[in-house]
CSV table of C-alpha atoms in Angstrom, one decimal:
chain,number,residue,atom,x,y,z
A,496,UNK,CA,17.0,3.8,8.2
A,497,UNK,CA,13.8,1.8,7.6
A,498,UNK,CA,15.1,-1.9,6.5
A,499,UNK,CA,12.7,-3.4,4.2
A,500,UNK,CA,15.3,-5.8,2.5
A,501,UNK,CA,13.9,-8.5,4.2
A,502,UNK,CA,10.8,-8.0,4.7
A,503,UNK,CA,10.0,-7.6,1.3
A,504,UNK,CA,12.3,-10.6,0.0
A,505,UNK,CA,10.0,-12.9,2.8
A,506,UNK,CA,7.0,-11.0,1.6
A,507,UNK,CA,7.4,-11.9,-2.4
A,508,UNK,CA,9.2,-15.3,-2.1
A,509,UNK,CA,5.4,-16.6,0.2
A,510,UNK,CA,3.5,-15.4,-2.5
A,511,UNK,CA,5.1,-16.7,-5.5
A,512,UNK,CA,6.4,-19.7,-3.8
A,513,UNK,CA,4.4,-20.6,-0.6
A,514,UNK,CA,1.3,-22.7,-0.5
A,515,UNK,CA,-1.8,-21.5,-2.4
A,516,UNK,CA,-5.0,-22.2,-3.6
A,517,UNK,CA,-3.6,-20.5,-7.5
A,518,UNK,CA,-0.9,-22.4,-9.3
A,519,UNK,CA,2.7,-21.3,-8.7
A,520,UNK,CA,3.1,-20.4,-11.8
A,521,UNK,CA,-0.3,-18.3,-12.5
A,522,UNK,CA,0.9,-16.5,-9.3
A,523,UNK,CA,3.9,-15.5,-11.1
A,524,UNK,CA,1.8,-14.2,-14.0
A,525,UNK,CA,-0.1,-12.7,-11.8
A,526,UNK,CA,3.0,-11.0,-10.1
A,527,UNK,CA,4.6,-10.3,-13.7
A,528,UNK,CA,1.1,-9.1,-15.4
A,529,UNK,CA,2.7,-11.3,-18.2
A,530,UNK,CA,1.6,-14.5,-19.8
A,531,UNK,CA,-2.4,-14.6,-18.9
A,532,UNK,CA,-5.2,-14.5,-21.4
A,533,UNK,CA,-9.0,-13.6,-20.9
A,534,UNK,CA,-10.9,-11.9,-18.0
A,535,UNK,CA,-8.1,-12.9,-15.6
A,536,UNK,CA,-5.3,-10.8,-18.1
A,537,UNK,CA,-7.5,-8.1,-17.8
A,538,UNK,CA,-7.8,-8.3,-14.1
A,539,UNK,CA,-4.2,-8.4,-13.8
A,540,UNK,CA,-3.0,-5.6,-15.8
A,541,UNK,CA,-6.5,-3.5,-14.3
A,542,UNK,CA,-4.8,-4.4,-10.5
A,543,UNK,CA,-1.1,-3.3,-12.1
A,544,UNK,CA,-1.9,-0.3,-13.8
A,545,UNK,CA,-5.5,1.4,-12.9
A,546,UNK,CA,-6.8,-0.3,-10.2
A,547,UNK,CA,-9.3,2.6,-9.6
A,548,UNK,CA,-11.3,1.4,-12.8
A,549,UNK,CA,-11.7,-2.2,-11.2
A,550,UNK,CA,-15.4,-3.1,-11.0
A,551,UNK,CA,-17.8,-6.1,-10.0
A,552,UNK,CA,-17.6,-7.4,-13.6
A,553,UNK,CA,-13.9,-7.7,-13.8
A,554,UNK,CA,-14.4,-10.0,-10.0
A,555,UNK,CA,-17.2,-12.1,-11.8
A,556,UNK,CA,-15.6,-12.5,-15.1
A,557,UNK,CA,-12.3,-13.5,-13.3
A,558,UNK,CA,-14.4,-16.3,-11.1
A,559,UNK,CA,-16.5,-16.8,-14.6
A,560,UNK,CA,-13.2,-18.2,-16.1
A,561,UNK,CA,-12.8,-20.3,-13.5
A,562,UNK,CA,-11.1,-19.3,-10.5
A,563,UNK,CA,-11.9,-19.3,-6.9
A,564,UNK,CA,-12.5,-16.3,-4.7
A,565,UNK,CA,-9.4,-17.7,-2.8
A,566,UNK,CA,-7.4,-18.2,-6.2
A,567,UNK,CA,-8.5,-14.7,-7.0
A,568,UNK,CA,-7.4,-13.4,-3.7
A,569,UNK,CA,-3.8,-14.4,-4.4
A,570,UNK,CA,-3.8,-13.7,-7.7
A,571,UNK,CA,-5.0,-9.8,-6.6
A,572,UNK,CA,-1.8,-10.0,-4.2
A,573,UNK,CA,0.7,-10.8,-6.4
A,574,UNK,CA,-0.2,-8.5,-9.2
A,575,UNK,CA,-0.7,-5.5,-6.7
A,576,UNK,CA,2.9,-6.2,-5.3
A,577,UNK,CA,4.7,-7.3,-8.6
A,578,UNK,CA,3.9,-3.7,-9.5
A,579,UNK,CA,4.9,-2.4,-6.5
A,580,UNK,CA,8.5,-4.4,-6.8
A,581,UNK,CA,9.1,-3.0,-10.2
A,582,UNK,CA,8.6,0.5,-9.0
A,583,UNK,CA,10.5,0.1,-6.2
A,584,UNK,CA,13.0,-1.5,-8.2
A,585,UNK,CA,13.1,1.1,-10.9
A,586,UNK,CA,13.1,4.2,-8.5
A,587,UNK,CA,16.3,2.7,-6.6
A,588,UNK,CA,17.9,2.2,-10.1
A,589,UNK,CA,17.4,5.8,-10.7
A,590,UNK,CA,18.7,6.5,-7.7
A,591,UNK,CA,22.1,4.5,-8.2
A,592,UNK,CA,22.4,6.4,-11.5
A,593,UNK,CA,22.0,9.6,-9.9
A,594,UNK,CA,24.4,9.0,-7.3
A,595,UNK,CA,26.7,7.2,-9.8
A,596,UNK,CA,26.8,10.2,-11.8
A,597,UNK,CA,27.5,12.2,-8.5
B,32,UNK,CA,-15.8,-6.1,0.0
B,33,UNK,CA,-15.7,-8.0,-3.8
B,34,UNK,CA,-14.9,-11.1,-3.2
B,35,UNK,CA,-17.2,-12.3,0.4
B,36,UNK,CA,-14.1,-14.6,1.8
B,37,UNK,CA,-13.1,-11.3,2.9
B,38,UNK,CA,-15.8,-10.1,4.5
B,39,UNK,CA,-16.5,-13.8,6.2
B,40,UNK,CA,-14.2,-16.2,5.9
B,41,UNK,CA,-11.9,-16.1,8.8
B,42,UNK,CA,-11.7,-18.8,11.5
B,43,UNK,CA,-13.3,-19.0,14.5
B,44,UNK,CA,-11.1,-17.3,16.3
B,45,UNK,CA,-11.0,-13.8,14.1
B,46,UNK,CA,-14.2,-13.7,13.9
B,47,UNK,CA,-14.3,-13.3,18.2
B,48,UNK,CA,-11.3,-10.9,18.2
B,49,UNK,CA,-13.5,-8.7,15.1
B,50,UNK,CA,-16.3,-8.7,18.0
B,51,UNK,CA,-14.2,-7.3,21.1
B,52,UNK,CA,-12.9,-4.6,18.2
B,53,UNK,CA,-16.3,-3.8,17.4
B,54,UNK,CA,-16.9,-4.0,21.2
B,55,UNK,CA,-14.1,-1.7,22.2
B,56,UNK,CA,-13.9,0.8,19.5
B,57,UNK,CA,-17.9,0.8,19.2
B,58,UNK,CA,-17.4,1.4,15.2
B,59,UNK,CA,-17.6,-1.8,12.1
B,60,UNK,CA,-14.2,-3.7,12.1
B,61,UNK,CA,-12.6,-1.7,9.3
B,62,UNK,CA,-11.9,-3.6,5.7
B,63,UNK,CA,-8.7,-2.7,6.2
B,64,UNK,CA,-8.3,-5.2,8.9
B,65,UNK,CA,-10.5,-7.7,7.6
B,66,UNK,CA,-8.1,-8.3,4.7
B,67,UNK,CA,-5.0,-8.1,7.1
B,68,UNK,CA,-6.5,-10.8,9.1
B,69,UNK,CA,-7.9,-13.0,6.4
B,70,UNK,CA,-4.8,-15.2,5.7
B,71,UNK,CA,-2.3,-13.7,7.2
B,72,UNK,CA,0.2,-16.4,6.4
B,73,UNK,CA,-0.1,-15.7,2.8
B,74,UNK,CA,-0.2,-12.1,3.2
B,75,UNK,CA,2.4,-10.9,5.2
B,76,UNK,CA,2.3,-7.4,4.7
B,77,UNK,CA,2.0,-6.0,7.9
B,78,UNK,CA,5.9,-6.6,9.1
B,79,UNK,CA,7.2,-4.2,6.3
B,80,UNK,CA,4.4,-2.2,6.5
B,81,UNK,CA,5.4,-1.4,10.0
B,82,UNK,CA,9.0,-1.4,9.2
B,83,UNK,CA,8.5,1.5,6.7
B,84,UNK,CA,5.9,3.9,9.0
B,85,UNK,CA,7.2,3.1,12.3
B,86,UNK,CA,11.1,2.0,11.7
B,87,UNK,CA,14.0,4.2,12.3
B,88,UNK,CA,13.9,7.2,9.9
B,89,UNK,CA,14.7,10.6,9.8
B,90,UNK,CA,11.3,11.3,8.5
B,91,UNK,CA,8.8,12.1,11.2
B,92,UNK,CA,5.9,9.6,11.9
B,93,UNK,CA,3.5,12.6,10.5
B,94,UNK,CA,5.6,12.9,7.8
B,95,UNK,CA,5.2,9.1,6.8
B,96,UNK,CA,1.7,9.0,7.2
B,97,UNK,CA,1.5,12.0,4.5
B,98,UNK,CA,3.3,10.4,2.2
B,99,UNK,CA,1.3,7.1,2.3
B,100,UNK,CA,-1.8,9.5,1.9
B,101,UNK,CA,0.3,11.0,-1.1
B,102,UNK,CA,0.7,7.6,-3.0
B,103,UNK,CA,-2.9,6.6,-2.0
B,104,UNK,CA,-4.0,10.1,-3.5
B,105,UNK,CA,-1.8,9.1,-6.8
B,106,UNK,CA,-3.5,5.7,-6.9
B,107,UNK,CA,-6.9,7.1,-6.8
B,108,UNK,CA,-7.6,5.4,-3.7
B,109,UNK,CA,-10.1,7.4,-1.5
B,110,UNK,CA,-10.4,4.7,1.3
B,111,UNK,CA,-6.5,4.9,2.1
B,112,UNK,CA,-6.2,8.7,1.3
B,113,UNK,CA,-8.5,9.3,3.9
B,114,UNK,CA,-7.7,6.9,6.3
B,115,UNK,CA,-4.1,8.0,6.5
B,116,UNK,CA,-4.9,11.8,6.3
B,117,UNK,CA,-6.2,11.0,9.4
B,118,UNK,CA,-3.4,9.3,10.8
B,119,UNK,CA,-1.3,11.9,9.1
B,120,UNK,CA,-3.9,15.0,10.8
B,121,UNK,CA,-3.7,13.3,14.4
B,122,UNK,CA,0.6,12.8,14.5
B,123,UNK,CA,1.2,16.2,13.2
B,124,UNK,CA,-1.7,17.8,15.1
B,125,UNK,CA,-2.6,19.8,11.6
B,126,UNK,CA,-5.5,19.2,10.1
B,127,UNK,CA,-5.0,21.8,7.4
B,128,UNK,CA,-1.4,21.1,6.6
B,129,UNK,CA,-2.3,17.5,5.4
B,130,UNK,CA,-5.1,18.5,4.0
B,131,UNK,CA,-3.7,21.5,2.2
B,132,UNK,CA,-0.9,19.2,0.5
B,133,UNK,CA,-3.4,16.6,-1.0
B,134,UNK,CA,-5.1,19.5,-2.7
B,135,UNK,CA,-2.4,21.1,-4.3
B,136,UNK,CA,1.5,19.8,-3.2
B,137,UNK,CA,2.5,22.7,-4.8
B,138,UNK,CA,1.8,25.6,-3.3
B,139,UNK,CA,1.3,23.6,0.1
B,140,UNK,CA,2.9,25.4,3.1
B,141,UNK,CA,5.9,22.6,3.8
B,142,UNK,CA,9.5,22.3,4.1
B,143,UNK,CA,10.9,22.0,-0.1
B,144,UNK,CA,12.7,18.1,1.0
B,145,UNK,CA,9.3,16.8,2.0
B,146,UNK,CA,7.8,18.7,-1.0
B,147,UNK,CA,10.2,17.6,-3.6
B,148,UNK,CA,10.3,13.7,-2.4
B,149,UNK,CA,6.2,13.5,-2.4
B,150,UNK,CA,6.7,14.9,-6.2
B,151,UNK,CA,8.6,12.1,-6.8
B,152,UNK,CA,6.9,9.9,-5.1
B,153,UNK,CA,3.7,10.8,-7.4
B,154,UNK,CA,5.3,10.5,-10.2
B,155,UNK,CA,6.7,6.8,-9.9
B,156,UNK,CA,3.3,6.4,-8.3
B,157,UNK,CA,1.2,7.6,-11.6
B,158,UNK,CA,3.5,6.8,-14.5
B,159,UNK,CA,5.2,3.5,-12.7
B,160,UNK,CA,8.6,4.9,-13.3
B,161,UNK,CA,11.6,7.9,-12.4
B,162,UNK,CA,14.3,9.3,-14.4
B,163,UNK,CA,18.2,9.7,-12.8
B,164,UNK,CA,17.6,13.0,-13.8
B,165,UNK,CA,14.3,12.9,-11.3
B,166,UNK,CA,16.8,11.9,-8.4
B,167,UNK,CA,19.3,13.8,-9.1
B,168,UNK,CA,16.9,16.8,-8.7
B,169,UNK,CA,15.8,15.3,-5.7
B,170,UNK,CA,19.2,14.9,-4.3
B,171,UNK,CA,20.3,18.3,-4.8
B,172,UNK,CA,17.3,19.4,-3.3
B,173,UNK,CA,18.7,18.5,0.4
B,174,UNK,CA,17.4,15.3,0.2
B,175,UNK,CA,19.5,12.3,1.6
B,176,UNK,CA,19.4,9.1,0.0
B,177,UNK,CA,18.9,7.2,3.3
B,178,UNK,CA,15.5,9.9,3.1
B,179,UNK,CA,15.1,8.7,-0.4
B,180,UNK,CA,15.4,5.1,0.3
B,181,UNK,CA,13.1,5.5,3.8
B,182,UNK,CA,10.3,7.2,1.2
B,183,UNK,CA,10.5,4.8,-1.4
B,184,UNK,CA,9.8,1.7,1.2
B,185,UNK,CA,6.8,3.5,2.2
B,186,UNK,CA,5.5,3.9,-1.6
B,187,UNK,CA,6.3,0.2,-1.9
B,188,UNK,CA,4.0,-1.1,1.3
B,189,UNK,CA,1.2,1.3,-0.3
B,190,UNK,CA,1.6,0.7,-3.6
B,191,UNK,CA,0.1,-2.6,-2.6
B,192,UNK,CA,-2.3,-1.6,0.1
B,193,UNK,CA,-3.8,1.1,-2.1
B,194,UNK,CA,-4.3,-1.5,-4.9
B,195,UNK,CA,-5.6,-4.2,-2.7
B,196,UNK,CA,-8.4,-1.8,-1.6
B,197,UNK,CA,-9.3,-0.6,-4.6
B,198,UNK,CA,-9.4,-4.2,-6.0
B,199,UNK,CA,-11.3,-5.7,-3.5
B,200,UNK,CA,-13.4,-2.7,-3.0
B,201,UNK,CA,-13.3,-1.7,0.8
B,202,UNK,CA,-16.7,0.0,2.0
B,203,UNK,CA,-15.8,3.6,3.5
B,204,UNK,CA,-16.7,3.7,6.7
B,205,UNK,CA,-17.6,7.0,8.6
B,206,UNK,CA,-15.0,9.7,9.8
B,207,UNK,CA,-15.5,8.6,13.1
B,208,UNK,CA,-14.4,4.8,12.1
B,209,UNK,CA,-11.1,6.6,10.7
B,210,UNK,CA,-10.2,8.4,13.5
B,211,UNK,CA,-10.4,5.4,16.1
B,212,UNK,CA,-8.2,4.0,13.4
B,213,UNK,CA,-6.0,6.4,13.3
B,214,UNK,CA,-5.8,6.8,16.9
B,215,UNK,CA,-4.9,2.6,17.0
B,216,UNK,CA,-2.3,2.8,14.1
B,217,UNK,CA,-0.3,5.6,16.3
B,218,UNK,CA,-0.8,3.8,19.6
B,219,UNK,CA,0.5,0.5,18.1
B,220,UNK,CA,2.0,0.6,14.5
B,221,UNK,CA,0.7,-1.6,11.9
B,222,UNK,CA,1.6,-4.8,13.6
Protein backbone atom coordinates (compact mmCIF):
# COMPACT_ATOMS: atom_id res chain seq x y z
CA UNK A 1 0.00 0.00 0.00
CA UNK A 2 0.97 3.58 -0.90
CA UNK A 3 2.36 5.11 2.62
CA UNK A 4 1.74 8.68 2.74
CA UNK A 5 1.75 8.94 6.61
CA UNK A 6 4.90 10.58 6.51
CA UNK A 7 5.19 12.19 3.85
CA UNK A 8 2.28 14.22 4.40
CA UNK A 9 3.11 14.74 8.35
CA UNK A 10 6.81 16.19 6.83
CA UNK A 11 4.88 17.97 4.13
CA UNK A 12 2.31 20.03 6.62
CA UNK A 13 4.63 20.37 9.72
CA UNK A 14 7.42 22.61 6.81
CA UNK A 15 4.70 24.69 5.95
CA UNK A 16 3.19 25.63 9.07
CA UNK A 17 6.32 25.46 10.96
CA UNK A 18 9.47 25.86 8.72
CA UNK A 19 10.97 29.05 7.72
CA UNK A 20 8.99 31.52 5.65
CA UNK A 21 8.69 34.72 4.23
CA UNK A 22 4.51 34.75 5.88
CA UNK A 23 4.14 34.69 9.68
CA UNK A 24 3.73 31.23 11.35
CA UNK A 25 0.77 32.05 12.43
CA UNK A 26 -0.91 33.63 9.08
CA UNK A 27 0.33 30.37 7.61
CA UNK A 28 -1.82 28.59 9.89
CA UNK A 29 -4.80 30.76 8.90
CA UNK A 30 -4.00 30.30 5.79
CA UNK A 31 -3.91 26.41 6.27
CA UNK A 32 -7.20 26.67 8.49
CA UNK A 33 -9.08 29.34 6.06
CA UNK A 34 -9.93 30.63 9.65
CA UNK A 35 -9.02 33.90 11.35
CA UNK A 36 -8.02 36.31 8.24
CA UNK A 37 -9.91 39.44 7.28
CA UNK A 38 -9.93 41.44 3.83
CA UNK A 39 -8.62 40.50 0.26
CA UNK A 40 -6.29 37.92 1.83
CA UNK A 41 -9.73 36.05 3.65
CA UNK A 42 -11.10 36.04 0.43
CA UNK A 43 -8.06 34.60 -1.22
CA UNK A 44 -7.98 31.96 1.24
CA UNK A 45 -11.37 30.59 1.34
CA UNK A 46 -11.39 31.22 -2.94
CA UNK A 47 -8.00 28.74 -2.84
CA UNK A 48 -10.13 26.22 -0.17
CA UNK A 49 -13.33 26.13 -1.78
CA UNK A 50 -13.49 27.36 -5.65
CA UNK A 51 -10.24 27.83 -6.78
CA UNK A 52 -11.54 27.81 -10.36
CA UNK A 53 -13.08 31.42 -9.77
CA UNK A 54 -9.56 32.80 -8.69
CA UNK A 55 -8.60 35.80 -10.80
CA UNK A 56 -5.73 38.56 -11.23
CA UNK A 57 -7.73 40.74 -8.82
CA UNK A 58 -7.85 38.44 -6.00
CA UNK A 59 -3.49 38.18 -6.56
CA UNK A 60 -3.36 42.05 -6.61
CA UNK A 61 -5.76 42.75 -3.83
CA UNK A 62 -3.94 40.07 -1.78
CA UNK A 63 -0.28 41.95 -2.55
CA UNK A 64 -2.58 45.36 -2.22
CA UNK A 65 -2.99 44.52 1.48
CA UNK A 66 0.26 44.04 1.91
CA UNK A 67 1.88 40.85 1.27
CA UNK A 68 4.63 39.68 -0.81
CA UNK A 69 4.47 37.52 -3.89
CA UNK A 70 6.68 35.16 -1.70
CA UNK A 71 4.28 35.60 1.42
CA UNK A 72 1.44 34.97 -1.04
CA UNK A 73 3.14 31.92 -2.43
CA UNK A 74 3.00 30.19 1.02
CA UNK A 75 0.05 31.45 1.95
CA UNK A 76 -1.51 29.74 -1.60
CA UNK A 77 0.26 26.45 -0.23
CA UNK A 78 -1.05 26.09 2.95
CA UNK A 79 -4.63 26.95 2.27
CA UNK A 80 -4.59 24.50 -0.92
CA UNK A 81 -3.27 21.64 1.39
CA UNK A 82 -5.27 22.53 4.74
CA UNK A 83 -8.18 21.69 2.44
CA UNK A 84 -6.72 18.86 1.18
CA UNK A 85 -5.85 17.51 4.94
CA UNK A 86 -9.41 17.96 6.07
CA UNK A 87 -10.72 15.99 3.18
CA UNK A 88 -8.35 13.49 3.57
CA UNK A 89 -9.02 13.48 7.12
CA UNK A 90 -12.80 13.33 6.80
CA UNK A 91 -12.95 10.58 4.04
CA UNK A 92 -10.68 8.26 6.34
CA UNK A 93 -13.14 8.97 9.20
CA UNK A 94 -15.84 7.83 7.08
CA UNK A 95 -14.08 5.05 6.32
CA UNK A 96 -13.41 3.94 10.09
CA UNK A 97 -17.20 4.36 10.57
CA UNK A 98 -17.94 2.19 7.81
CA UNK A 99 -15.70 -0.40 8.72
CA UNK A 100 -16.61 0.02 12.44
CA UNK A 101 -20.06 -0.59 11.68
CA UNK A 102 -18.82 -3.70 9.57
CA UNK B 1 1.81 32.31 -14.05
CA UNK B 2 0.15 35.05 -11.28
CA UNK B 3 2.51 35.80 -9.16
CA UNK B 4 6.11 36.33 -11.68
CA UNK B 5 8.52 34.63 -8.72
CA UNK B 6 7.14 31.72 -10.42
CA UNK B 7 7.82 32.26 -13.63
CA UNK B 8 11.50 33.80 -12.74
CA UNK B 9 12.67 33.61 -9.58
CA UNK B 10 14.75 30.51 -9.26
CA UNK B 11 18.48 30.47 -8.72
CA UNK B 12 21.05 30.25 -11.03
CA UNK B 13 21.22 26.94 -11.19
CA UNK B 14 17.29 26.12 -12.23
CA UNK B 15 17.25 28.41 -14.46
CA UNK B 16 20.31 26.20 -16.58
CA UNK B 17 18.58 22.84 -15.75
CA UNK B 18 14.90 24.80 -17.29
CA UNK B 19 17.32 25.41 -20.46
CA UNK B 20 18.71 21.66 -21.15
CA UNK B 21 14.68 20.72 -20.55
CA UNK B 22 13.70 23.13 -23.05
CA UNK B 23 16.84 21.77 -25.00
CA UNK B 24 15.95 18.11 -24.72
CA UNK B 25 12.26 18.02 -24.84
CA UNK B 26 12.23 20.97 -27.54
CA UNK B 27 8.80 22.26 -25.84
CA UNK B 28 8.47 25.51 -22.86
CA UNK B 29 9.45 24.12 -19.39
CA UNK B 30 5.97 23.24 -18.24
CA UNK B 31 4.35 25.52 -15.11
CA UNK B 32 3.98 22.58 -13.57
CA UNK B 33 7.67 22.30 -13.01
CA UNK B 34 8.36 25.77 -12.56
CA UNK B 35 6.39 25.76 -9.30
CA UNK B 36 7.95 22.28 -8.29
CA UNK B 37 11.30 23.79 -8.62
CA UNK B 38 10.62 27.22 -7.21
CA UNK B 39 11.40 26.51 -3.48
CA UNK B 40 11.39 23.22 -3.25
CA UNK B 41 12.39 23.24 0.44
CA UNK B 42 9.13 24.85 1.30
CA UNK B 43 7.17 22.87 -0.96
CA UNK B 44 7.87 19.40 -0.68
CA UNK B 45 5.20 17.94 -2.50
CA UNK B 46 6.78 15.89 -4.86
CA UNK B 47 7.87 12.81 -2.28
CA UNK B 48 4.17 12.03 -1.62
CA UNK B 49 3.13 12.90 -4.80
CA UNK B 50 5.28 10.10 -5.98
CA UNK B 51 4.49 7.87 -3.13
CA UNK B 52 0.71 7.92 -4.05
CA UNK B 53 1.12 7.43 -8.28
CA UNK B 54 4.10 5.36 -8.25
CA UNK B 55 4.07 3.46 -4.64
CA UNK B 56 2.96 -0.03 -4.10
CA UNK B 57 -0.74 -0.38 -4.85
CA UNK B 58 -3.02 -2.64 -6.23
CA UNK B 59 -4.33 0.05 -8.46
CA UNK B 60 -2.63 0.08 -11.81
CA UNK B 61 -0.29 3.03 -12.73
CA UNK B 62 -3.18 3.94 -15.56
CA UNK B 63 -5.47 3.60 -13.10
CA UNK B 64 -3.87 6.28 -10.79
CA UNK B 65 -3.27 8.64 -13.41
CA UNK B 66 -7.24 8.54 -14.13
CA UNK B 67 -8.06 9.16 -10.89
CA UNK B 68 -5.78 12.24 -10.54
CA UNK B 69 -7.41 13.40 -13.87
CA UNK B 70 -10.80 12.58 -11.95
CA UNK B 71 -10.13 14.99 -8.95
CA UNK B 72 -8.56 17.49 -11.36
CA UNK B 73 -11.85 17.27 -13.52
CA UNK B 74 -13.90 17.80 -9.96
CA UNK B 75 -11.76 20.80 -9.18
CA UNK B 76 -12.35 22.48 -12.42
CA UNK B 77 -8.79 22.37 -13.28
CA UNK B 78 -8.30 21.96 -17.09
CA UNK B 79 -4.36 22.29 -16.96
CA UNK B 80 -4.11 19.08 -14.63
CA UNK B 81 -7.19 17.24 -16.26
CA UNK B 82 -5.40 17.27 -19.34
CA UNK B 83 -2.10 16.77 -18.40
CA UNK B 84 -2.90 13.60 -16.60
CA UNK B 85 -5.37 12.36 -19.22
CA UNK B 86 -2.44 12.10 -21.01
CA UNK B 87 -0.43 10.36 -18.66
CA UNK B 88 -3.50 8.30 -17.91
CA UNK B 89 -4.03 7.77 -22.18
CA UNK B 90 -0.18 6.78 -22.61
CA UNK B 91 -0.02 3.97 -19.34
CA UNK B 92 -3.17 2.38 -20.35
CA UNK B 93 -2.63 2.70 -24.05
CA UNK B 94 -6.51 3.92 -24.41
CA UNK B 95 -7.18 7.04 -25.46
CA UNK B 96 -10.91 6.60 -25.46
CA UNK B 97 -11.23 4.87 -22.22
CA UNK B 98 -9.84 7.95 -20.30
CA UNK B 99 -11.43 10.10 -22.22
CA UNK B 100 -14.78 8.33 -22.18
CA UNK B 101 -14.80 8.43 -18.20
CA UNK B 102 -14.13 12.31 -17.81
CA UNK B 103 -17.16 12.83 -19.98
CA UNK B 104 -19.55 10.81 -18.30
CA UNK B 105 -18.17 8.22 -15.29
CA UNK B 106 -21.30 6.75 -15.54
CA UNK B 107 -21.90 5.05 -18.37
CA UNK B 108 -18.02 4.79 -19.00
CA UNK B 109 -16.92 1.24 -20.13
CA UNK B 110 -14.83 0.22 -16.72
CA UNK B 111 -14.58 -2.21 -14.15
CA UNK B 112 -17.66 -1.10 -11.28
CA UNK B 113 -14.49 -0.86 -8.18
CA UNK B 114 -12.63 1.72 -10.23
CA UNK B 115 -16.08 3.25 -11.13
CA UNK B 116 -17.54 3.32 -7.74
CA UNK B 117 -14.13 4.74 -5.96
CA UNK B 118 -13.73 7.70 -8.70
CA UNK B 119 -17.55 8.49 -7.56
CA UNK B 120 -16.42 8.88 -4.37
CA UNK B 121 -13.62 10.42 -4.97
CA UNK B 122 -15.75 13.28 -6.84
CA UNK B 123 -17.79 13.68 -4.38
CA UNK B 124 -15.27 14.44 -1.36
CA UNK B 125 -13.64 16.31 -4.22
CA UNK B 126 -16.80 18.80 -4.95
CA UNK B 127 -18.70 18.97 -1.70
CA UNK B 128 -15.29 18.61 0.64
CA UNK B 129 -16.81 15.77 2.45
CA UNK B 130 -18.22 11.67 2.47
CA UNK B 131 -20.78 9.92 4.42
CA UNK B 132 -20.02 6.22 6.25
CA UNK B 133 -22.85 5.40 4.35
CA UNK B 134 -20.67 6.55 1.07
CA UNK B 135 -17.95 3.98 2.17
CA UNK B 136 -19.82 1.56 3.14
CA UNK B 137 -21.30 1.48 -0.43
CA UNK B 138 -18.01 1.61 -1.53
CA UNK B 139 -16.83 -1.25 0.42
CA UNK B 140 -19.46 -3.56 -0.52
CA UNK B 141 -18.84 -2.78 -3.88
CA UNK B 142 -15.47 -5.07 -3.95
CA UNK B 143 -13.58 -2.36 -2.98
CA UNK B 144 -10.72 -2.99 -0.33
CA UNK B 145 -9.85 -0.48 2.05
CA UNK B 146 -6.09 -0.69 1.44
CA UNK B 147 -7.76 0.40 -2.42
CA UNK B 148 -9.68 2.99 -0.55
CA UNK B 149 -6.83 4.29 1.47
CA UNK B 150 -4.32 4.05 -1.89
CA UNK B 151 -7.24 6.38 -3.77
CA UNK B 152 -7.71 8.77 -1.16
CA UNK B 153 -3.65 9.54 -0.92
CA UNK B 154 -3.94 10.27 -4.50
CA UNK B 155 -6.99 12.78 -4.04
CA UNK B 156 -4.94 14.34 -1.21
CA UNK B 157 -1.48 15.03 -3.47
CA UNK B 158 -4.04 16.61 -6.18
CA UNK B 159 -6.26 18.18 -4.14
CA UNK B 160 -3.33 20.54 -3.71
CA UNK B 161 -1.75 20.41 -7.09
CA UNK B 162 -5.13 21.14 -8.83
CA UNK B 163 -5.58 24.17 -6.49
CA UNK B 164 -2.02 25.38 -6.78
CA UNK B 165 -2.58 25.64 -10.64
CA UNK B 166 -5.61 27.13 -10.65
CA UNK B 167 -4.42 29.67 -8.07
CA UNK B 168 -1.36 30.59 -9.57
CA UNK B 169 -2.84 30.28 -12.96
CA UNK B 170 -0.52 27.85 -15.11
CA UNK B 171 -0.46 28.84 -19.00
CA UNK B 172 -1.69 25.60 -21.01
CA UNK B 173 0.80 24.62 -23.11
CA UNK B 174 0.16 22.69 -26.39
CA UNK B 175 -0.79 18.85 -26.58
CA UNK B 176 2.44 18.15 -27.70
CA UNK B 177 4.10 19.86 -24.39
CA UNK B 178 1.64 17.26 -22.44
CA UNK B 179 2.60 14.34 -24.11
CA UNK B 180 6.51 14.82 -23.60
CA UNK B 181 5.29 15.24 -20.08
CA UNK B 182 3.54 12.46 -19.88
CA UNK B 183 6.03 10.41 -21.48
CA UNK B 184 8.75 11.88 -18.49
CA UNK B 185 6.21 11.42 -15.53
CA UNK B 186 5.97 7.46 -16.69
CA UNK B 187 9.75 7.11 -17.39
CA UNK B 188 10.60 8.67 -13.98
CA UNK B 189 7.66 9.25 -11.47
CA UNK B 190 7.15 12.65 -9.97
CA UNK B 191 10.48 12.78 -8.22
Amino acid sequence: MADIKRARMALVQWILEGPGHALATERGAAFANAGLAGPLASLVDKVAKCSYKITDEDIAGAKAAGRSEDQLFELIVCAATGQAARQYDTALAALDAAADQE
Amino acid sequence: MRLAILDHGHSAGTKVLFALIRIASRQPVLDVIKLAKYRPDFLRLQEITHEAMRGPSTWSIADRELMAAFVAKSNQCEWCTRAHSAVAARASQDRDRIAAVLSDLESAPIEDALRATLRMLGRLTREHSVTPDDMRALLASGVSREQIEDALAVCFAFNITARLANAFGFAMPTAAAFESGAKYLLARGYR
